[in-house]
Tab-separated table of C-alpha atoms and ligand atoms in Angstrom:
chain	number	residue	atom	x	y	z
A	1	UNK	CA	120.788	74.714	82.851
A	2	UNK	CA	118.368	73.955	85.251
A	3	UNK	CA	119.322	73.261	89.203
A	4	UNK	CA	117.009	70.710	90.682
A	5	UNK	CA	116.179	71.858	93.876
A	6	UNK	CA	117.116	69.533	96.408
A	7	UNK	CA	113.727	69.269	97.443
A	8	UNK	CA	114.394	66.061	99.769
A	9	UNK	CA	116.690	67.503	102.017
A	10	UNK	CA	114.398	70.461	102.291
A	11	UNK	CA	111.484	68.308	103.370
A	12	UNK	CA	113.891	66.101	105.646
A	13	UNK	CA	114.786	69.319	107.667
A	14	UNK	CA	111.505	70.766	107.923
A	15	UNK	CA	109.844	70.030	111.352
A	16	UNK	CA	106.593	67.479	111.268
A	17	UNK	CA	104.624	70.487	112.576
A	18	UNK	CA	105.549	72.497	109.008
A	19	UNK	CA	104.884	69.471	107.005
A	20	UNK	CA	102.048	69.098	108.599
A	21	UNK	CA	100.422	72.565	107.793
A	22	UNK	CA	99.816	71.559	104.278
A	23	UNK	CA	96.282	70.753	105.274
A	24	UNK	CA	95.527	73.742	106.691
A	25	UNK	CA	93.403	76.722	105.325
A	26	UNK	CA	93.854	79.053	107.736
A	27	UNK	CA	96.132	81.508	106.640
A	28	UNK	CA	96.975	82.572	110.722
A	29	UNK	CA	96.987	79.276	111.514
A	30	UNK	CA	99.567	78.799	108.211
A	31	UNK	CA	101.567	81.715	109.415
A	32	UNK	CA	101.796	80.419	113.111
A	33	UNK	CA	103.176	76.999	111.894
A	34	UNK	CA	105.392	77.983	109.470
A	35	UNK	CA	108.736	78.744	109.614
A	36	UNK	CA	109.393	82.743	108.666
A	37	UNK	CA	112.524	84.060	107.579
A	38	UNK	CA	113.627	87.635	107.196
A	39	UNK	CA	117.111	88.017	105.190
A	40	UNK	CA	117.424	91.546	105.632
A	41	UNK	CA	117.211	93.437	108.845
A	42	UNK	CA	119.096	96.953	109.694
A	43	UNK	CA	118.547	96.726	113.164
A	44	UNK	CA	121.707	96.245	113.647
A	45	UNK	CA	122.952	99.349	113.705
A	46	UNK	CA	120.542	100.625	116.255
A	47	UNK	CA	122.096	98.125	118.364
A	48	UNK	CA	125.812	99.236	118.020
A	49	UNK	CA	125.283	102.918	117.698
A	50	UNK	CA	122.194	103.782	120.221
A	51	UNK	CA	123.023	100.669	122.259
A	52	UNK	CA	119.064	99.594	120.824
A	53	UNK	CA	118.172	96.373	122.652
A	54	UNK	CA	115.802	94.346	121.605
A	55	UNK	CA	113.555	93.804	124.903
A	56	UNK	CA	112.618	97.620	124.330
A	57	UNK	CA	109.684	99.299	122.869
A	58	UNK	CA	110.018	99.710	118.963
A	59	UNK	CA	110.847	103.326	119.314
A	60	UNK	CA	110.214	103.972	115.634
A	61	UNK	CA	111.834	100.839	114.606
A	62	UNK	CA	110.498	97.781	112.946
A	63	UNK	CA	112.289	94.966	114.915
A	64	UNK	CA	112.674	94.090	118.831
A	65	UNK	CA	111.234	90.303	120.533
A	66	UNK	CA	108.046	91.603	120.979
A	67	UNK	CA	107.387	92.136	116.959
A	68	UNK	CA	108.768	88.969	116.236
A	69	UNK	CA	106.873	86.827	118.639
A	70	UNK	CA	104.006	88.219	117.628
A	71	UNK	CA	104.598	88.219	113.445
A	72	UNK	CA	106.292	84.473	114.333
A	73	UNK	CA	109.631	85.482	112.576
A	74	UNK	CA	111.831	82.667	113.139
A	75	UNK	CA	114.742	83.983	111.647
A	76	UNK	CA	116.267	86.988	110.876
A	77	UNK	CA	119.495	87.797	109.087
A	78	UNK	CA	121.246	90.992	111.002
A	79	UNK	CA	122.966	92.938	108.396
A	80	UNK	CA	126.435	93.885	108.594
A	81	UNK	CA	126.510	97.158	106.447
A	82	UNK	CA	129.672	99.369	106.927
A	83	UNK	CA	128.887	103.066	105.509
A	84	UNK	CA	131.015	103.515	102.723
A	85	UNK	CA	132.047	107.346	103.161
A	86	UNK	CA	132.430	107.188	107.129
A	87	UNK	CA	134.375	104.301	107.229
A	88	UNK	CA	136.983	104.400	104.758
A	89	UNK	CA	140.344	102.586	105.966
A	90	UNK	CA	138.645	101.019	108.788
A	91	UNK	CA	135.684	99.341	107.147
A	92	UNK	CA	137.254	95.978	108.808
A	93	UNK	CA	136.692	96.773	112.061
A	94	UNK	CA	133.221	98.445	111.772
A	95	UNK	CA	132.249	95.197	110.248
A	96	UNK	CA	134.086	93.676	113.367
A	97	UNK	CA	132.284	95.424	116.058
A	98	UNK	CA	128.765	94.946	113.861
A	99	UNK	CA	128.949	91.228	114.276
A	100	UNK	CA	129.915	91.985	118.065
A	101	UNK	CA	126.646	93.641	118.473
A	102	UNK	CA	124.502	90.833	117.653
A	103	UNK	CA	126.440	88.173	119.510
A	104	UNK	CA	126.007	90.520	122.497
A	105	UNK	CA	122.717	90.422	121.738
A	106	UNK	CA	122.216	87.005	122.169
A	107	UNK	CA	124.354	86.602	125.064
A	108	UNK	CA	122.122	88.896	127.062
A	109	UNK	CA	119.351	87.490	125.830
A	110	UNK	CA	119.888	83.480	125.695
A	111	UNK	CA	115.650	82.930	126.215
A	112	UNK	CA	114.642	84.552	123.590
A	113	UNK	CA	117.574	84.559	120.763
A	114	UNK	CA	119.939	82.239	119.271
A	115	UNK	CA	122.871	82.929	116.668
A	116	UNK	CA	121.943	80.491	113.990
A	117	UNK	CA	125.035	79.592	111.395
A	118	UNK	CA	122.890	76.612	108.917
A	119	UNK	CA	119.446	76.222	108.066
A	120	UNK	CA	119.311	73.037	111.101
A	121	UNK	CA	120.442	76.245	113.576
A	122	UNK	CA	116.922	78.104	111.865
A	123	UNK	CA	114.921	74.505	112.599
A	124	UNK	CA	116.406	74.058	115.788
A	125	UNK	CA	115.585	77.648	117.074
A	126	UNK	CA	111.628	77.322	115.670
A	127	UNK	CA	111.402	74.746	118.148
A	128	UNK	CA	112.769	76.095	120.894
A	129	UNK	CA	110.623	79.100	119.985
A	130	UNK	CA	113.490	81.431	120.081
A	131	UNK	CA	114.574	84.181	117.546
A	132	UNK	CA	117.061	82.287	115.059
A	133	UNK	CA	119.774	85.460	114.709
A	134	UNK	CA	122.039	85.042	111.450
A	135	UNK	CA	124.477	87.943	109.790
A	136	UNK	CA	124.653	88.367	106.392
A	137	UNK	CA	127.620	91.733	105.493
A	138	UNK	CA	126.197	93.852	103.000
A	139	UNK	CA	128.821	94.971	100.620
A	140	UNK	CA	131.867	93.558	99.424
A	141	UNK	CA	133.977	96.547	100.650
A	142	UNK	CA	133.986	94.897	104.026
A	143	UNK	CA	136.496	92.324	103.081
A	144	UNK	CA	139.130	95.181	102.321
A	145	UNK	CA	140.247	92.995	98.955
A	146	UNK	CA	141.610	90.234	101.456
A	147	UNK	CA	140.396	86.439	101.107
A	148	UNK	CA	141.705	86.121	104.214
A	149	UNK	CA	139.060	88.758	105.900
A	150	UNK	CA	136.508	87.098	103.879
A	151	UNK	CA	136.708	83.279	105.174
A	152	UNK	CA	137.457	85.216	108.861
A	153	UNK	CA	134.060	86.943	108.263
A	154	UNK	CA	133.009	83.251	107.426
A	155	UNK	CA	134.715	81.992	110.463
A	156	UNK	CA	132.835	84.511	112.705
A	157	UNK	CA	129.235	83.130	111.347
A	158	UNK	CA	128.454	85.411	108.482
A	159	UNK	CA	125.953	83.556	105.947
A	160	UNK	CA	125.716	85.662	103.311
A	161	UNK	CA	127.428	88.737	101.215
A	162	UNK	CA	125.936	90.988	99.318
A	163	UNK	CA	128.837	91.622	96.668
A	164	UNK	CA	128.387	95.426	96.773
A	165	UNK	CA	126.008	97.781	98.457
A	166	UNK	CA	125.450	101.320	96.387
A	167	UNK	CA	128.992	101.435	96.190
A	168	UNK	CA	131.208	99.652	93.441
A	169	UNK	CA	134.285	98.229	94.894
A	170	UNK	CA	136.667	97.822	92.204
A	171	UNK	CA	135.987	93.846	92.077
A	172	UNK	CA	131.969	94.118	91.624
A	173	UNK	CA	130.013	96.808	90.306
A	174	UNK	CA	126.379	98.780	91.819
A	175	UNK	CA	123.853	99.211	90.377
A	176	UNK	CA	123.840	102.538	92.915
A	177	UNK	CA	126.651	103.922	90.787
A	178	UNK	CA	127.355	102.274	87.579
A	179	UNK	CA	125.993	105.545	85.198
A	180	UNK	CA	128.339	107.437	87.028
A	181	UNK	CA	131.484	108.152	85.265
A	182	UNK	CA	133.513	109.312	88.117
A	183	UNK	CA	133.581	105.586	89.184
A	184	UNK	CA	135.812	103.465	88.142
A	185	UNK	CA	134.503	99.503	87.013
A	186	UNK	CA	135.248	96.309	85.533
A	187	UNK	CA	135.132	95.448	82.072
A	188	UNK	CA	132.798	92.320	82.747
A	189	UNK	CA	130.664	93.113	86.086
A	190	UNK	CA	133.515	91.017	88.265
A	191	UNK	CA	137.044	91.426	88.290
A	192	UNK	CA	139.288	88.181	88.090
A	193	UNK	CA	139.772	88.847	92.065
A	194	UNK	CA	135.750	89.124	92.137
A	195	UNK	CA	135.320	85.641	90.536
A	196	UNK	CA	137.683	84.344	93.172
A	197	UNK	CA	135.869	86.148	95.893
A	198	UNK	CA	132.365	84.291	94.072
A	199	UNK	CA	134.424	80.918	94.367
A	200	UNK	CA	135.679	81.718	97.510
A	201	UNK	CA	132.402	82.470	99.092
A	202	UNK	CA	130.699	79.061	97.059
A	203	UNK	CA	133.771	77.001	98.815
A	204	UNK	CA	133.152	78.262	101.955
A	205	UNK	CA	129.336	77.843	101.594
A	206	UNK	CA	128.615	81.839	102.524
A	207	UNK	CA	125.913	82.651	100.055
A	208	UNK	CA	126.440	84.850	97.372
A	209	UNK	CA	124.260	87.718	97.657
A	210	UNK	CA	123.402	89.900	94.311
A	211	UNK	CA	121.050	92.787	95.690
A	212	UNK	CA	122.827	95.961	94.929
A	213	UNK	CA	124.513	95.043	91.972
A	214	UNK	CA	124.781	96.210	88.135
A	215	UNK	CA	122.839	94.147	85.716
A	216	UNK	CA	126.238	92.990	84.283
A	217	UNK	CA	127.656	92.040	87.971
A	218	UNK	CA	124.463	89.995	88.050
A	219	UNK	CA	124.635	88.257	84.847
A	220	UNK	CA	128.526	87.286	85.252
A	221	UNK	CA	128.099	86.412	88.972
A	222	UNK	CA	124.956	83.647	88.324
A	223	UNK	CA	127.076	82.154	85.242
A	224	UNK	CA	130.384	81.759	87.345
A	225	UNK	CA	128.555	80.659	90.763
A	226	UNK	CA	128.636	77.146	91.230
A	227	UNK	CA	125.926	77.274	94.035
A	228	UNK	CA	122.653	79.250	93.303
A	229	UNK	CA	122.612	82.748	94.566
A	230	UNK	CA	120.369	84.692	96.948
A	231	UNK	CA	119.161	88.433	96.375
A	232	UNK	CA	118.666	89.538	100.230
A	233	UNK	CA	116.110	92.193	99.831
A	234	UNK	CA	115.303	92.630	96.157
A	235	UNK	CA	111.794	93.858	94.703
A	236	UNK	CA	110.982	93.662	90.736
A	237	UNK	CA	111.829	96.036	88.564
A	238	UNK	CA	108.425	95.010	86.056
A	239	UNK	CA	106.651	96.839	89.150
A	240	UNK	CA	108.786	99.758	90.295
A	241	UNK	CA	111.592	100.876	88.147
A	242	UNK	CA	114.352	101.442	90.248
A	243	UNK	CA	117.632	99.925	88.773
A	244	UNK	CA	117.833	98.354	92.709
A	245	UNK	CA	115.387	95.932	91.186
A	246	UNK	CA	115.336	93.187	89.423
A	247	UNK	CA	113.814	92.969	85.744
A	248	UNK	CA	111.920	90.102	84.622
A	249	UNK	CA	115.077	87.989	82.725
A	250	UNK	CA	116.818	88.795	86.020
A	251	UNK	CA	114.200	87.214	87.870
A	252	UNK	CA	113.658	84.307	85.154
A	253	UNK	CA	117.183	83.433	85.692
A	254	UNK	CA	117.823	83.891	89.314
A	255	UNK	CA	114.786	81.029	89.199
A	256	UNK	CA	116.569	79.061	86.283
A	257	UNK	CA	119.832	78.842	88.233
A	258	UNK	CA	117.849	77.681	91.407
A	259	UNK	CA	117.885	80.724	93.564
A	260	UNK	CA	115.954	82.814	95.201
A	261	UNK	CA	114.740	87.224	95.993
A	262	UNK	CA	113.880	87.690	98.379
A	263	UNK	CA	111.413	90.641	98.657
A	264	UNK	CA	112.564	94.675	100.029
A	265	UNK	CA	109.707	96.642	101.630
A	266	UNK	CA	111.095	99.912	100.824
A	267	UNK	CA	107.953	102.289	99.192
A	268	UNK	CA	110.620	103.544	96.865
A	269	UNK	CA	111.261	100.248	95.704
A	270	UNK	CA	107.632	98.646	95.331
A	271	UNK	CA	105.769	101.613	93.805
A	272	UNK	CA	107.191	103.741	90.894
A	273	UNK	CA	104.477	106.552	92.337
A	274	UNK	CA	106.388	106.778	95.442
A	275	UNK	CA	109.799	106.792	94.537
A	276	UNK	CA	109.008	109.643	91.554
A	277	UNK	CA	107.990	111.609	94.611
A	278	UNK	CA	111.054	110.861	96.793
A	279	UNK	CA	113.132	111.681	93.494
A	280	UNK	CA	111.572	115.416	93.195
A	281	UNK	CA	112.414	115.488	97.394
A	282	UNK	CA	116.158	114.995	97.035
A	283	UNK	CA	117.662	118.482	96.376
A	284	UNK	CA	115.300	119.563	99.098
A	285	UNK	CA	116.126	116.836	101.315
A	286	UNK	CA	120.527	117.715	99.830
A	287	UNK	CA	119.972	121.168	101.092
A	288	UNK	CA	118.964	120.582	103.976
A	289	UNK	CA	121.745	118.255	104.845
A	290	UNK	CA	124.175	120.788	103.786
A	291	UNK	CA	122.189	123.767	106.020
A	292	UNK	CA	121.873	121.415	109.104
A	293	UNK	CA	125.920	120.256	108.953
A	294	UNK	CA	126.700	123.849	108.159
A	295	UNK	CA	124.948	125.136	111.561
A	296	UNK	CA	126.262	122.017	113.607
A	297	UNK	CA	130.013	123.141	112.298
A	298	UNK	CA	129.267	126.740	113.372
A	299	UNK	CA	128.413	126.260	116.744
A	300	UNK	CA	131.422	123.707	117.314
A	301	UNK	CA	129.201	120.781	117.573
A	302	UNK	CA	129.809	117.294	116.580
A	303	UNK	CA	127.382	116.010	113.285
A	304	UNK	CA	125.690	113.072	113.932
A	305	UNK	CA	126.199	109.886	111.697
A	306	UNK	CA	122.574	109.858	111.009
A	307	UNK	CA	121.518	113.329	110.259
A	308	UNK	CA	120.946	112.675	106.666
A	309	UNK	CA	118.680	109.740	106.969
A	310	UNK	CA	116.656	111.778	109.995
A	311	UNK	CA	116.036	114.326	107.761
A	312	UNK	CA	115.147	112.251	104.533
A	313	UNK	CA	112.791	110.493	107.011
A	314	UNK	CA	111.131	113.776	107.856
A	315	UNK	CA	110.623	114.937	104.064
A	316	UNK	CA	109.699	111.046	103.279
A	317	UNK	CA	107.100	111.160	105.863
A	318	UNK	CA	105.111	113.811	103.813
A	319	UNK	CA	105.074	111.477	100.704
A	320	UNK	CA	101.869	109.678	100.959
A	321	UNK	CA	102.671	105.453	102.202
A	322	UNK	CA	101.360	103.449	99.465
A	323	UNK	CA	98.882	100.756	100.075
A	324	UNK	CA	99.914	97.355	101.942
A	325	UNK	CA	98.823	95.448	98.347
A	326	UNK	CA	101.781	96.385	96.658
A	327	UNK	CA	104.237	94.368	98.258
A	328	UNK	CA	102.157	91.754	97.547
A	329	UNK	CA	101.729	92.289	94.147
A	330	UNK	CA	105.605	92.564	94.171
A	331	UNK	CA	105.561	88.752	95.884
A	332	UNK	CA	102.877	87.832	93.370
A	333	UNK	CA	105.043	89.016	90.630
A	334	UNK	CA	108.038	87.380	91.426
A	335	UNK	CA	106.185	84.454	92.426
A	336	UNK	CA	104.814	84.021	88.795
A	337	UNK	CA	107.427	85.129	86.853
A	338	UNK	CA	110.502	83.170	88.641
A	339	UNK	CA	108.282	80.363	89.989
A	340	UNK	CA	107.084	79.868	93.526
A	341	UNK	CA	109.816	78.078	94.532
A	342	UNK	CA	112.083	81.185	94.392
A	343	UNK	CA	110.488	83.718	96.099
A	344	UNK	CA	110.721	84.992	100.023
A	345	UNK	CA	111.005	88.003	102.241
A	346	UNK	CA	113.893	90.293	102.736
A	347	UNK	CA	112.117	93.079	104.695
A	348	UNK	CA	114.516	95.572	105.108
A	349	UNK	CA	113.554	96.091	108.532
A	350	UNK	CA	115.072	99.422	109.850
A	351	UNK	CA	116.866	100.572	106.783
A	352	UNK	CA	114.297	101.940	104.736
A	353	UNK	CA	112.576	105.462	105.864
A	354	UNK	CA	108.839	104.310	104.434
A	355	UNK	CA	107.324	101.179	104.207
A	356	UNK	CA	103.742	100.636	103.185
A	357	UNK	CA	100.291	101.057	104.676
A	358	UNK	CA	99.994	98.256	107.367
A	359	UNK	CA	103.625	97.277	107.207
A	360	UNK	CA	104.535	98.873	110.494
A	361	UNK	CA	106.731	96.235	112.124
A	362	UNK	CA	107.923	92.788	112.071
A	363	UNK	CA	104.179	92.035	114.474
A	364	UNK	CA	102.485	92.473	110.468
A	365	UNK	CA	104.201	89.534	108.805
A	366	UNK	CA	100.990	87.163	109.186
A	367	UNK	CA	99.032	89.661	107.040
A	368	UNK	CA	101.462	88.539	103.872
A	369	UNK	CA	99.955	85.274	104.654
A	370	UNK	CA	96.374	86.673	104.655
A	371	UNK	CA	96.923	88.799	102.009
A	372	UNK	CA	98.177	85.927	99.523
A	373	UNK	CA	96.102	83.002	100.822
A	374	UNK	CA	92.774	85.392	99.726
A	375	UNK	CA	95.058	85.894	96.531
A	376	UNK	CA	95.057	81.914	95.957
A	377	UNK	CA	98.023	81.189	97.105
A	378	UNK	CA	97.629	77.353	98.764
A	379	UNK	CA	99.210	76.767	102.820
A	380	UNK	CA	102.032	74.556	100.874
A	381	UNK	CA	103.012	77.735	98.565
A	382	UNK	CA	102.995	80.258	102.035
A	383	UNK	CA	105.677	77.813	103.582
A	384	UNK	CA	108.299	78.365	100.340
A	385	UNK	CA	107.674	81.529	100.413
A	386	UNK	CA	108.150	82.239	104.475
A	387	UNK	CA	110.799	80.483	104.720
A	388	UNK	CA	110.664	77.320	102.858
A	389	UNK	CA	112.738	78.601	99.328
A	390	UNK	CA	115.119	80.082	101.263
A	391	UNK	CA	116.250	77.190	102.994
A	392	UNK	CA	116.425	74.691	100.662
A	393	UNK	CA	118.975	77.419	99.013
A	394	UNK	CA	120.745	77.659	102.061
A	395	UNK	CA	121.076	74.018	102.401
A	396	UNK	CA	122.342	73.672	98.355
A	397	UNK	CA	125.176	75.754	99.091
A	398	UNK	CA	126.601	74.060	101.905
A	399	UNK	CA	126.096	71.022	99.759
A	400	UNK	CA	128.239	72.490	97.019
A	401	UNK	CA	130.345	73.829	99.533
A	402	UNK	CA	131.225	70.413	100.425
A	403	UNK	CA	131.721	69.196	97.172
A	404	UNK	CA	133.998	72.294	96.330
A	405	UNK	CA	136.111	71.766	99.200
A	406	UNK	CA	137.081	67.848	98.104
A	407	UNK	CA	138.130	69.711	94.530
A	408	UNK	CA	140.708	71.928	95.880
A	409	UNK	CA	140.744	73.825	92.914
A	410	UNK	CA	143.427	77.078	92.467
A	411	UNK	CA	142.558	80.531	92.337
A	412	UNK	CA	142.717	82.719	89.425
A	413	UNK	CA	144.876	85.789	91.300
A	414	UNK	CA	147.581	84.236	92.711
A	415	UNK	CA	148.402	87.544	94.717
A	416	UNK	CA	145.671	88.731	96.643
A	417	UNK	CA	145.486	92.602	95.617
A	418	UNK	CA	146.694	94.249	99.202
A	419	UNK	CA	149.591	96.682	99.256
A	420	UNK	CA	151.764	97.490	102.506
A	421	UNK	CA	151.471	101.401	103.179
B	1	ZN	ZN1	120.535	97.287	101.067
């Protein structure tokens, strides 16, 4: 079945100015107008860990004001990602203090950011010409199996989920480790707490994220889903196989069902070149993990929650960046194969150790414009995908959210799966 989109209430939220760039040609021009939305942004970690704040220099990073101003990113969604390994037992309150960071953020900053909870909140901050700043929790794990953390989460501002990051979680399974038989999974890609947590998430109108997951989790999750789902920073699988990706009857039905993927800049993820490369790096990149922790344990000293990704940067950084035109062929491809109407950007911004040529920070988001308008892409199809698609997805689910919450209907567990130690 085929979701209309609800096109009208996507035009009736859109500012004049956006509407009016239709009749432009100029793809800066296009970019400067439109409204740009990034789902996917790891900055904040930075934030809560190296006390990163966002009037700084990049440093190495991809995000601060001065990047967005000048790439006109309107929104970004600040991902709440609690480590699986580091974390365990106390994944609540990392998740806590992550949404902490960015409202500190914004309370130090009230010029030039503003938490954003709807997609009015996004239209509202374009014209005020501040930073819209939403949080979207990356992994279902976060929730510790409670509903109740869940609609708290909700409560709090979060927007989106992403059911599972590389992790399964015993209600959703990953595509990160569903060959590996160590893990335990479901029988049908969601548990019947996971369809609850799916309903849950559609009653509350938090969008139901499907990056990450196994093909299976995918499948189950869009037929059970009464809103359409999102995939926060997802490239295509036709392109670059990693099973992270999504194949072409993945993308055909994300598209069918009304939703939107939004695209990932990781190099590992657009070319199939590049991550081969990374692949052969690993054990390399393993043992030097292991040497490094070794020699920090020897000499008494404490090892640093981000040793491993420092050193996979370093080995990464040899693998030659591949050229800016893939992620647009990525775009292109999902553009044409789900329809235009269900395609955006999900950057990645600060969790990925390579991006392409020319992709150096959030400041070279009007070259996707360029790039696609010199593909053929018209000023009215650069506005879905900046930012366009995504909210009018946004806006269907707190539609159905509203229309869920007259239904009152009961949940399958009637126990929610949390034992007293
Ligand atoms: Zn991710």
């Amino acid at each position: 079945m085929k979701i209309a989109p609800s096109l009208i209430l996507f035009t009736a939220i859109l500012p004049l100015s956006a509407q009016m760039t239709t009749k432009q040609k100029d793809p800066l021009a296009v970019h400067k107008s439109a409204i740009v939305i990034d789902t996917h942004a790891d900055t904040t970690q930075r934030m809560l860990d190296d006390g990163y704040d966002l009037t700084e220099p990049l440093k190495g990073g991809y995000l601060n004001f001065e990047s967005a101003r000048e790439g006109n990113l309107g929104a970004e969604f600040f991902s709440i990602w609690v480590d699986p390994p580091a974390y365990v037992g106390h994944e609540a309150r990392r998740t806590l203090e992550l949404i902490d960071a960015v409202y500190q953020q914004a309370a130090k900053h009230p010029q030039q950011m503003r938490m954003a909870f709807s997609p009015e909140d996004i239209v509202a901050a374009h014209r005020e010409h501040k930073l819209a700043a939403l949080m979207g929790i990356e992994g279902g794990h976060s929730i510790e199996n409670s509903l109740g953390l869940l609609r708290d989460y909700y409560r709090l501002g979060v927007r989106y989920m992403t059911l599972t990051w590389s992790n399964s979680n015993g209600w959703a399974d990953s595509s990160g480790d569903i060959d590996d038989p160590k893990v335990a999974h479901t029988k049908d890609g969601l548990s019947d707490f996971g369809k609850d947590v799916v309903y849950e998430m559609n009653r509350l109108g938090m969008m139901v994220d499907v990056s990450h997951v196994s093909d299976k989790t995918f499948y189950r999750t869009l037929i059970i889903s009464r809103a359409p789902v999102i995939a926060s920073h997802s490239s295509a699988r036709a392109l670059c196989n990693s099973p992270r990706n999504m194949d072409d009857n993945m993308l055909r039905a994300i598209g069918q069902y009304g939703g939107v993927v939004m695209v990932n800049y990781y190099s590992s993820f657009l070319s199939e070149d590049y991550r081969k490369a990374a692949k052969a790096q690993q054990p390399a990149i393993d043992q030097a993990v292991a040497e490094e922790t070794a020699k920090l344990k020897a000499e008494g000293k404490p090892i640093p929650n981000e040793l491993a990704e420092q050193i996979g940067k370093t080995y990464m950084a040899k693998i030659p960046r591949p050229p800016f035109s893939i992620l647009i062929d990525h775009i292109d491809h999902i553009a044409k194969i789900a329809g235009i109407d269900h395609v955006g950007l999900g950057s990645d911004f600060d969790g990925i150790p390579s991006s392409p040529e020319g992709m150096d920070s959030a400041a070279d988001l009007p070259k996707i414009t360029q790039a696609l308008m010199a593909r053929g892409y018209s000023a009215a199809d650069m506005e879905k995908i900046l930012g366009g698609n995504f909210l009018r997805v946004f806006a269907k689910v707190q539609e159905v959210s509203k229309q869920l919450q007259a239904e009152n209907r009961p949940r399958i567990t009637e126990k929610q799966p949390f034992e007293k130690k």
